[in-house]
Coordinates of C-alpha atoms and ligand atoms in Angstrom, one line a residue:
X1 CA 24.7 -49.4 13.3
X2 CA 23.4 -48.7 9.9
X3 CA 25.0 -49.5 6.5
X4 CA 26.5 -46.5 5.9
X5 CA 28.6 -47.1 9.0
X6 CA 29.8 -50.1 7.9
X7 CA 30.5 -49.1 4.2
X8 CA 32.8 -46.4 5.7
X9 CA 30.7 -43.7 3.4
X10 CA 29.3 -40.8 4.6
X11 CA 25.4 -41.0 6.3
X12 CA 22.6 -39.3 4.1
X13 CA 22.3 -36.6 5.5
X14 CA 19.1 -35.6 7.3
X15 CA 16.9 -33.0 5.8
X16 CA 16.8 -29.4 6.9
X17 CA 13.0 -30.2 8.5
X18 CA 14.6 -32.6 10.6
X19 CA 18.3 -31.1 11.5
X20 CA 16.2 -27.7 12.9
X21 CA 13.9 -29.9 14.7
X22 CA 16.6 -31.6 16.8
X23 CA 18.4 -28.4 17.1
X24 CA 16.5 -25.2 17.7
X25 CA 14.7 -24.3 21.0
X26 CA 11.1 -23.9 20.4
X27 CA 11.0 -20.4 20.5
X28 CA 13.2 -20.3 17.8
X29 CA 12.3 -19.1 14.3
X30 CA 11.8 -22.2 12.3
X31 CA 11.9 -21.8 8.7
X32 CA 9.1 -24.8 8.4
X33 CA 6.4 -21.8 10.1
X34 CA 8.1 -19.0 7.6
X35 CA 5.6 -17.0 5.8
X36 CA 7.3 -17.3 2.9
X37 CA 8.2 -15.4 -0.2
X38 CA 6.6 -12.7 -2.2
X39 CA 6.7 -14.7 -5.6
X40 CA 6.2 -18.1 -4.9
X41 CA 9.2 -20.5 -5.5
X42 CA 9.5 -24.3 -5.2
X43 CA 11.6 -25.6 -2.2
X44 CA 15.2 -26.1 -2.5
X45 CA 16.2 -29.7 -2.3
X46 CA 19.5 -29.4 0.4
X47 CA 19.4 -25.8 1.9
X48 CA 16.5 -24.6 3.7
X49 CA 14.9 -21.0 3.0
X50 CA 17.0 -19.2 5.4
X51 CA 20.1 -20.6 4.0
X52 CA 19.0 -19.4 0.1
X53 CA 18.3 -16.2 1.7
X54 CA 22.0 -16.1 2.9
X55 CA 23.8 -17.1 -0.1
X56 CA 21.2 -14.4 -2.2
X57 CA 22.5 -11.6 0.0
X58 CA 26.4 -12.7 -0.7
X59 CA 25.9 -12.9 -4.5
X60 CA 24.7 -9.5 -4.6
X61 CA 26.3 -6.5 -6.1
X62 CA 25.2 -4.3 -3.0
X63 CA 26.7 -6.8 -0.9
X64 CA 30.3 -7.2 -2.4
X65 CA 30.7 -3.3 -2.8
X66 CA 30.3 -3.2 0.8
X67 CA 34.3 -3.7 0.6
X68 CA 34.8 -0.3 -0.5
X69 CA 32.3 1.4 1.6
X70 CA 33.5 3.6 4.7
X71 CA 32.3 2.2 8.3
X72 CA 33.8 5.8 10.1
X73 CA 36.7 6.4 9.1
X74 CA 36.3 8.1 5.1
X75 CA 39.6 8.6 3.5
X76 CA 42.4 7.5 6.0
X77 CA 45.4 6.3 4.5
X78 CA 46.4 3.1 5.6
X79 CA 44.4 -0.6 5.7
X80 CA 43.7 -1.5 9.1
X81 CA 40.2 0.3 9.7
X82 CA 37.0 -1.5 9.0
X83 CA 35.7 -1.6 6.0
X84 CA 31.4 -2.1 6.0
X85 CA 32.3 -5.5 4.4
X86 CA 34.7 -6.3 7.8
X87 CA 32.2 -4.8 10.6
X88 CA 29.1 -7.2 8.5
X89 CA 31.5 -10.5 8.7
X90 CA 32.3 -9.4 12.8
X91 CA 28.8 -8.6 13.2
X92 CA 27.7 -12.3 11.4
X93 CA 30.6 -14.1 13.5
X94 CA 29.2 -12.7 17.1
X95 CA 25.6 -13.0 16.1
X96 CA 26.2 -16.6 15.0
X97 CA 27.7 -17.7 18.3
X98 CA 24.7 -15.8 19.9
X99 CA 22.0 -17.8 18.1
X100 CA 23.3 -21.3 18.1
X101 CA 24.3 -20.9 21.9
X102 CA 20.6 -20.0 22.4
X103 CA 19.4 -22.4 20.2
X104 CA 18.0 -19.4 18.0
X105 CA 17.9 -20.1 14.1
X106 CA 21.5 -19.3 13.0
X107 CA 20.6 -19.9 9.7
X108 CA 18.3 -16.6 10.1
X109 CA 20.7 -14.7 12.3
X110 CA 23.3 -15.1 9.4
X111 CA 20.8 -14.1 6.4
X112 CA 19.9 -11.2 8.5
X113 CA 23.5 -9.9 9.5
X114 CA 24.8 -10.3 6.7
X115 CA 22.3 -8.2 4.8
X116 CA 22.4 -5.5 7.8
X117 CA 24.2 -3.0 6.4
X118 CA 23.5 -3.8 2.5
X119 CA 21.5 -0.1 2.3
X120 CA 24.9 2.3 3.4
X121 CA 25.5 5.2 0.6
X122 CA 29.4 5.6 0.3
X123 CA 30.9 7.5 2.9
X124 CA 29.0 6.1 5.7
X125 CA 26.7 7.6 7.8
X126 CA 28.1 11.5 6.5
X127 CA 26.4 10.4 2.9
X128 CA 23.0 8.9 4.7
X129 CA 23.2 12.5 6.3
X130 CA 23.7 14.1 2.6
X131 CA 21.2 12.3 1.0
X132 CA 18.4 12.5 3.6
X133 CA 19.0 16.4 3.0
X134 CA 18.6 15.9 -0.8
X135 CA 15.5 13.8 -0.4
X136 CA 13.6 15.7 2.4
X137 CA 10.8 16.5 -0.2
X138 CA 11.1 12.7 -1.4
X139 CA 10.6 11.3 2.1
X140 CA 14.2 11.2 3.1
X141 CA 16.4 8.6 3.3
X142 CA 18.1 6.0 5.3
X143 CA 20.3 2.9 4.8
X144 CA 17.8 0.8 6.9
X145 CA 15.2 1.7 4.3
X146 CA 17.7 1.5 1.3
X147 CA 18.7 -2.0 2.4
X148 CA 14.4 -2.7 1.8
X149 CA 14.7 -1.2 -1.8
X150 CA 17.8 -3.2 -2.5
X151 CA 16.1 -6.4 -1.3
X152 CA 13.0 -6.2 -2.8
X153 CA 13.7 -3.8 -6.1
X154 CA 17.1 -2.4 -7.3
X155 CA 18.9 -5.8 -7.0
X156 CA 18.3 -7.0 -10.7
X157 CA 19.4 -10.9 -10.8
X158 CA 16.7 -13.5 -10.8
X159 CA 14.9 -13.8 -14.4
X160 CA 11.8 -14.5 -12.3
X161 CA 11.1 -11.2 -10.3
X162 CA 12.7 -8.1 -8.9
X163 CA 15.2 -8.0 -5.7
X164 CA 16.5 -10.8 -4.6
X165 CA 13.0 -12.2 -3.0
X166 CA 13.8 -13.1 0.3
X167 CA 11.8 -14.9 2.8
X168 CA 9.3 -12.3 4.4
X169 CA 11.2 -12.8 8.0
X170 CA 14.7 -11.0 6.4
X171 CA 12.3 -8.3 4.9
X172 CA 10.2 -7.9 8.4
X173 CA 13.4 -7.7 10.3
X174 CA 14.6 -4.9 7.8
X175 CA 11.6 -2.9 8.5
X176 CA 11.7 -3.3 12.2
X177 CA 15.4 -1.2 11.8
X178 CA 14.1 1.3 9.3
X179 CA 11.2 1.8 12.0
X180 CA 8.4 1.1 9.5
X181 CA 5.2 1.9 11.2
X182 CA 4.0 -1.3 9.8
X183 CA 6.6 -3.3 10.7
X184 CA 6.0 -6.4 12.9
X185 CA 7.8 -6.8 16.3
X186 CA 10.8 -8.4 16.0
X187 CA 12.1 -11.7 16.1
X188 CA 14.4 -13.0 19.2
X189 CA 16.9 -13.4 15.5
X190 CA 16.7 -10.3 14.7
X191 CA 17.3 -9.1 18.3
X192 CA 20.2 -10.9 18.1
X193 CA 21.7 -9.4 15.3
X194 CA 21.1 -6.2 16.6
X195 CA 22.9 -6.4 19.9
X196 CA 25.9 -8.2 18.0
X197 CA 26.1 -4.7 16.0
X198 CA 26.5 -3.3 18.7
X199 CA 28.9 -5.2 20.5
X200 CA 30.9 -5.2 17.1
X201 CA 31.0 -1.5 16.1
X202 CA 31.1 -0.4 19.8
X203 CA 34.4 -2.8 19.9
X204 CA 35.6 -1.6 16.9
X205 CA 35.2 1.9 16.0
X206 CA 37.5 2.3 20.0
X207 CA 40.3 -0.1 18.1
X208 CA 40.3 1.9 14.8
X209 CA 40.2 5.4 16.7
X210 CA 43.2 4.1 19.3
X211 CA 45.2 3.2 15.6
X212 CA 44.3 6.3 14.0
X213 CA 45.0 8.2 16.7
X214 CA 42.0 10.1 17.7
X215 CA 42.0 9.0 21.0
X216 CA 44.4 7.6 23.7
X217 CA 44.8 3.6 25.3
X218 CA 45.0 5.6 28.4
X219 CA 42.3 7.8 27.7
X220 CA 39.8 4.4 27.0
X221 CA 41.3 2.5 30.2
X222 CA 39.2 5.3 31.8
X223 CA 36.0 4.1 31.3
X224 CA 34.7 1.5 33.8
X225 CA 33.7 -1.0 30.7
X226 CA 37.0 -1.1 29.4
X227 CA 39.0 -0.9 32.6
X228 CA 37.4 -4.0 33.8
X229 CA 38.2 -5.9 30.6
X230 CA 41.9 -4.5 30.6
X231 CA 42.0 -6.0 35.0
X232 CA 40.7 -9.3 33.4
X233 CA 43.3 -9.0 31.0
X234 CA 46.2 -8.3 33.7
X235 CA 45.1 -11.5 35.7
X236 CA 45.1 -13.8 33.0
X237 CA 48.5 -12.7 31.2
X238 CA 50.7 -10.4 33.7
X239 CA 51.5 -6.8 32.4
X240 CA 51.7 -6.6 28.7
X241 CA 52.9 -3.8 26.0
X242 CA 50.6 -1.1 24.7
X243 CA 49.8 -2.9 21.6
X244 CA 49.7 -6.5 22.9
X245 CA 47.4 -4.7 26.1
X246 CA 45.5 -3.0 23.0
X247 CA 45.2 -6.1 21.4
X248 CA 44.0 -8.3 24.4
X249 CA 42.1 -5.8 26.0
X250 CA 39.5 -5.0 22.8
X251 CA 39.1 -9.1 22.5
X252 CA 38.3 -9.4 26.2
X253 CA 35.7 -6.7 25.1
X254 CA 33.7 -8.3 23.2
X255 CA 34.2 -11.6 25.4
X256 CA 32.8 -10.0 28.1
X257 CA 29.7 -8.5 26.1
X258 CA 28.8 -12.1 24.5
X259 CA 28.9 -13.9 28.1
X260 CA 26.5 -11.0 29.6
X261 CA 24.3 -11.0 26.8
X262 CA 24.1 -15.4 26.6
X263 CA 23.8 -15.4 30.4
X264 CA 21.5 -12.3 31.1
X265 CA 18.9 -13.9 27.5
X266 CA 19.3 -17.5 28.4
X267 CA 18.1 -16.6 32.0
X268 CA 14.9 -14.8 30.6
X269 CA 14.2 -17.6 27.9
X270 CA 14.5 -20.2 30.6
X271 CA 12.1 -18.5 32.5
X272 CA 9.7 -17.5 30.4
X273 CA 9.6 -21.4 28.1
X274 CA 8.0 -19.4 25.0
X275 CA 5.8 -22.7 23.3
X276 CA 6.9 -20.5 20.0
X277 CA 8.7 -17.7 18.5
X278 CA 4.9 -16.1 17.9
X279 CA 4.6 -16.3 21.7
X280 CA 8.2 -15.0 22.4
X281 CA 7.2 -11.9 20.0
X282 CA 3.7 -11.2 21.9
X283 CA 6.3 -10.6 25.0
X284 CA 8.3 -8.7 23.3
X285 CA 5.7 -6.4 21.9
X286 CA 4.3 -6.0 25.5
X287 CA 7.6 -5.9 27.7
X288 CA 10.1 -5.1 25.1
X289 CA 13.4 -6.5 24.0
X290 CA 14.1 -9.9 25.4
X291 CA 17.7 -9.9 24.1
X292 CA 19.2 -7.9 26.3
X293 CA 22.4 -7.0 28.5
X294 CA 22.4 -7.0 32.4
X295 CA 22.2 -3.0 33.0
X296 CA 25.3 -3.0 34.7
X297 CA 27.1 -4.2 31.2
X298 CA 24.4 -1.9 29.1
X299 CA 25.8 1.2 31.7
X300 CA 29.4 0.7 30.7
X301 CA 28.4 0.4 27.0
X302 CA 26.1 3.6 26.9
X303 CA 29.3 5.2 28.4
X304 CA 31.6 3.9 26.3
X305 CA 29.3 5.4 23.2
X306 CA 29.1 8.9 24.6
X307 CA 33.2 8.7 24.3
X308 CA 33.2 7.3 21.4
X309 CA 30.9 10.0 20.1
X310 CA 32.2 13.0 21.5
X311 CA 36.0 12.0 20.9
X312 CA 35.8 10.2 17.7
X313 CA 32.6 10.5 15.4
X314 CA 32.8 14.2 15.9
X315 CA 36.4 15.2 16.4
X316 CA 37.4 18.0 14.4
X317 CA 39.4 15.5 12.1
X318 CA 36.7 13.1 11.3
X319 CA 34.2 16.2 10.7
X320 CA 36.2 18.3 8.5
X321 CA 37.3 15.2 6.2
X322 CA 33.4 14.4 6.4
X323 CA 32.5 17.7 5.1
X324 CA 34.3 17.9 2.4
X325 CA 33.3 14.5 1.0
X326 CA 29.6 15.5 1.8
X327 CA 30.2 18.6 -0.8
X328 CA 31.3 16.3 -3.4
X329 CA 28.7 14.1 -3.2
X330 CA 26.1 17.0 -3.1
X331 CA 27.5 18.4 -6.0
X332 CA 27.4 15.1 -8.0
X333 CA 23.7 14.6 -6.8
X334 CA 22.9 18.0 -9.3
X335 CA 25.0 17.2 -11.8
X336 CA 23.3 13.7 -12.0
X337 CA 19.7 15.7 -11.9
X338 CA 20.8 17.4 -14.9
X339 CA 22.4 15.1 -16.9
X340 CA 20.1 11.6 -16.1
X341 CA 21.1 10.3 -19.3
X342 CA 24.7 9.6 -17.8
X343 CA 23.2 7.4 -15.5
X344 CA 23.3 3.6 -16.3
X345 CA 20.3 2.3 -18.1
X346 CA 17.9 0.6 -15.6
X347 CA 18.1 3.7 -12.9
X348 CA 17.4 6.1 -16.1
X349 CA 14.1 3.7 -17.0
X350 CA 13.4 3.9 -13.2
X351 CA 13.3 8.0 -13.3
X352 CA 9.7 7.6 -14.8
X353 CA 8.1 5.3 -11.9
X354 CA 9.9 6.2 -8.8
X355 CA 11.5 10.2 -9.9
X356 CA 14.2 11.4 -10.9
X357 CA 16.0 12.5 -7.4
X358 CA 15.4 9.0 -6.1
X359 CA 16.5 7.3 -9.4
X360 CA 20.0 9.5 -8.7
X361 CA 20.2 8.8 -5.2
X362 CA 19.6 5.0 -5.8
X363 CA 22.4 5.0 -8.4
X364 CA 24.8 7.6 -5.9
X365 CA 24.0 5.1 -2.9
X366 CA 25.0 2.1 -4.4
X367 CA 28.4 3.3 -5.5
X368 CA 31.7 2.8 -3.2
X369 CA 33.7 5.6 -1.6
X370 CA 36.2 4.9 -3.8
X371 CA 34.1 5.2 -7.2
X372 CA 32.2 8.1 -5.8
X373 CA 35.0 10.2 -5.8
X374 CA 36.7 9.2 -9.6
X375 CA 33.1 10.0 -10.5
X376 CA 33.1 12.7 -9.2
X377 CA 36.6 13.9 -10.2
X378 CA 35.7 12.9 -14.0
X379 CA 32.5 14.9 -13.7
X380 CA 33.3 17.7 -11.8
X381 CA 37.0 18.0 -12.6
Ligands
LIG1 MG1 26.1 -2.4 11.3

């Protein structure tokens, strides 16, 4: 028994060295081996790397307009759809009880789910598609890349340097999702987070588009995925209403996706006793992703996109709202080229070393739907 024990107060607690020592499995990425920052910075006395690179991402201004950004669903009245912000926090949830059941680094797993979706433009993927067209002469664009420029330039909020200078594991798991050539392969955390995207938005987006009524329960309890998480539902609670059935049946979803992925990762890990997360990522590179479903589960989830797809992301609702929004922000794109002195200071100074079309489009993409189209309305009339 120590003192602390018998004084009743709390123990010291141990450092962050020690804590991921006795916690993480030794393929884990542990922030002790991290290759660090771009501009050097001294050590944090109580949170370890990982965790300042968490609480830099949640501090950001990309990060809290990600309330206001569109996930699907632009424009719908009503509050129940996800916002970006809701889909990052259920993507952070699963992929924390992913890592710390594997003994991954959930510090990392957190940093890096949060930031996921940092890079979206307002209106979701229907203003990536809009800009991309704007900046094909530019080299394009894409909210995977965006989220890079965020992280390591347009965020202005540390005296000291650019961006928000996060550890170079959150910046390498960025590039591996906007496919940099260059980037490294990916960590068994970032793997993580990507299959708990997955599981989140393929979950999600069928709960929104039962609500808003682009598609039917009935017509979702016909795909095998979601039929065998609505029998499961049946055995544990009897027969149950539509929206208590709705309800149970989209939980039971996700449920069943978690357990497959743990079981079908923890079986490969325990096989293959990686001495390090540098040896798990030499497999990776050779064999491919180690955090994987079984294919039975990854079967019922390819199915369930191509529904989700053809009956929601590109029903004639969701498409002609998408247009129009598309317009607007195409025609504030050229009013913005012509007028650059309306923009705010720091992406008018930025016209000179990066050009003017990608000075606008870093200023459109950072605005929400909702200022976008006051913007647009004070602008364009
Ligand atoms: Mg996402």
């Amino acid at each position: 028994m120590t003192d602390a024990d018998q004084t009743g107060s709390p123990p010291i607690p141990a450092d962050w060295h020690a804590r991921e020592r006795a916690i993480l499995a030794p393929w884990a990425m542990h922030a002790t081996d991290s290759a660090g920052r771009e501009h050097p910075e001294e050590s944090h006395p109580f949170r370890s790397p990982y965790q300042r690179d968490r609480d830099r991402i949640v501090h950001s201004a990309a990060f809290r307009r990600l309330a206001h950004k569109t996930q699907v669903f632009t424009d719908y009245p009503g509050d129940f759809h996800r916002s970006r912000l809701t889909h990052t926090l259920e993507v952070t949830s699963i992929a924390r009880t992913l890592a710390r059941t594997l003994a991954l680094n959930e510090d990392l797993v957190e940093a890096l789910a949060l930031a996921h979706d940092i890079g979206h433009p307002p209106l979701g993927h229907a203003g990536e598609d809009t800009l991309n067209d704007l900046l094909t002469d530019e080299g394009g664009f894409s909210h995977n890349s965006q989220a890079l420029r965020i992280m390591t330039l347009l965020e202005q909020r540390y005296p000291g340097f650019p961006g928000l200078n996060l550890s170079r594991e959150v910046l390498d798991a960025q590039a591996v999702r906007a496919r940099q050539p260059e980037a490294p392969t990916p960590l068994l955390e970032t793997q993580v987070v990507d299959a708990a995207d997955s599981i989140a938005y393929d979950t999600h987006d069928a709960d929104d588009a039962v609500e808003l009524g682009l598609v039917t329960l009935e017509e979702l309890l016909s795909l095998p995925l979601v039929a065998a998480a609505a029998r499961r539902v049946t055995e544990r609670f009897g027969e149950l209403g539509p929206l208590a059935l709705r309800r149970a049946v989209l939980h039971q979803l996700i449920e069943t996706q978690v357990a497959d992925l743990i079981a079908a990762t923890a079986r490969r890990l325990q096989a293959e006793q990686f001495a390090s997360a540098t040896a798990a990522r030499t497999v990776t590179r050779e064999d491919g992703r180690l955090v994987i479903h079984e294919p039975e589960l990854a079967a019922g989830k390819k199915e369930l996109e191509r529904f989700l797809f053809e009956q929601v992301y590109r029903s004639s609702r969701v498409m002609e709202v998408r247009e129009r929004a598309q317009q607007q922000l195409r025609n504030l794109f050229v009013w913005y080229c012509e007028h650059p002195h309306d923009m705010p200071p720091r992406y008018r100074q930025r016209v000179e070393s990066v050009g003017l079309r990608r000075s606008v489009a870093d200023y459109l993409a950072g605005m929400t739907d909702r200022f976008l189209s006051r913007d647009a309305q004070r602008r364009l009339g």
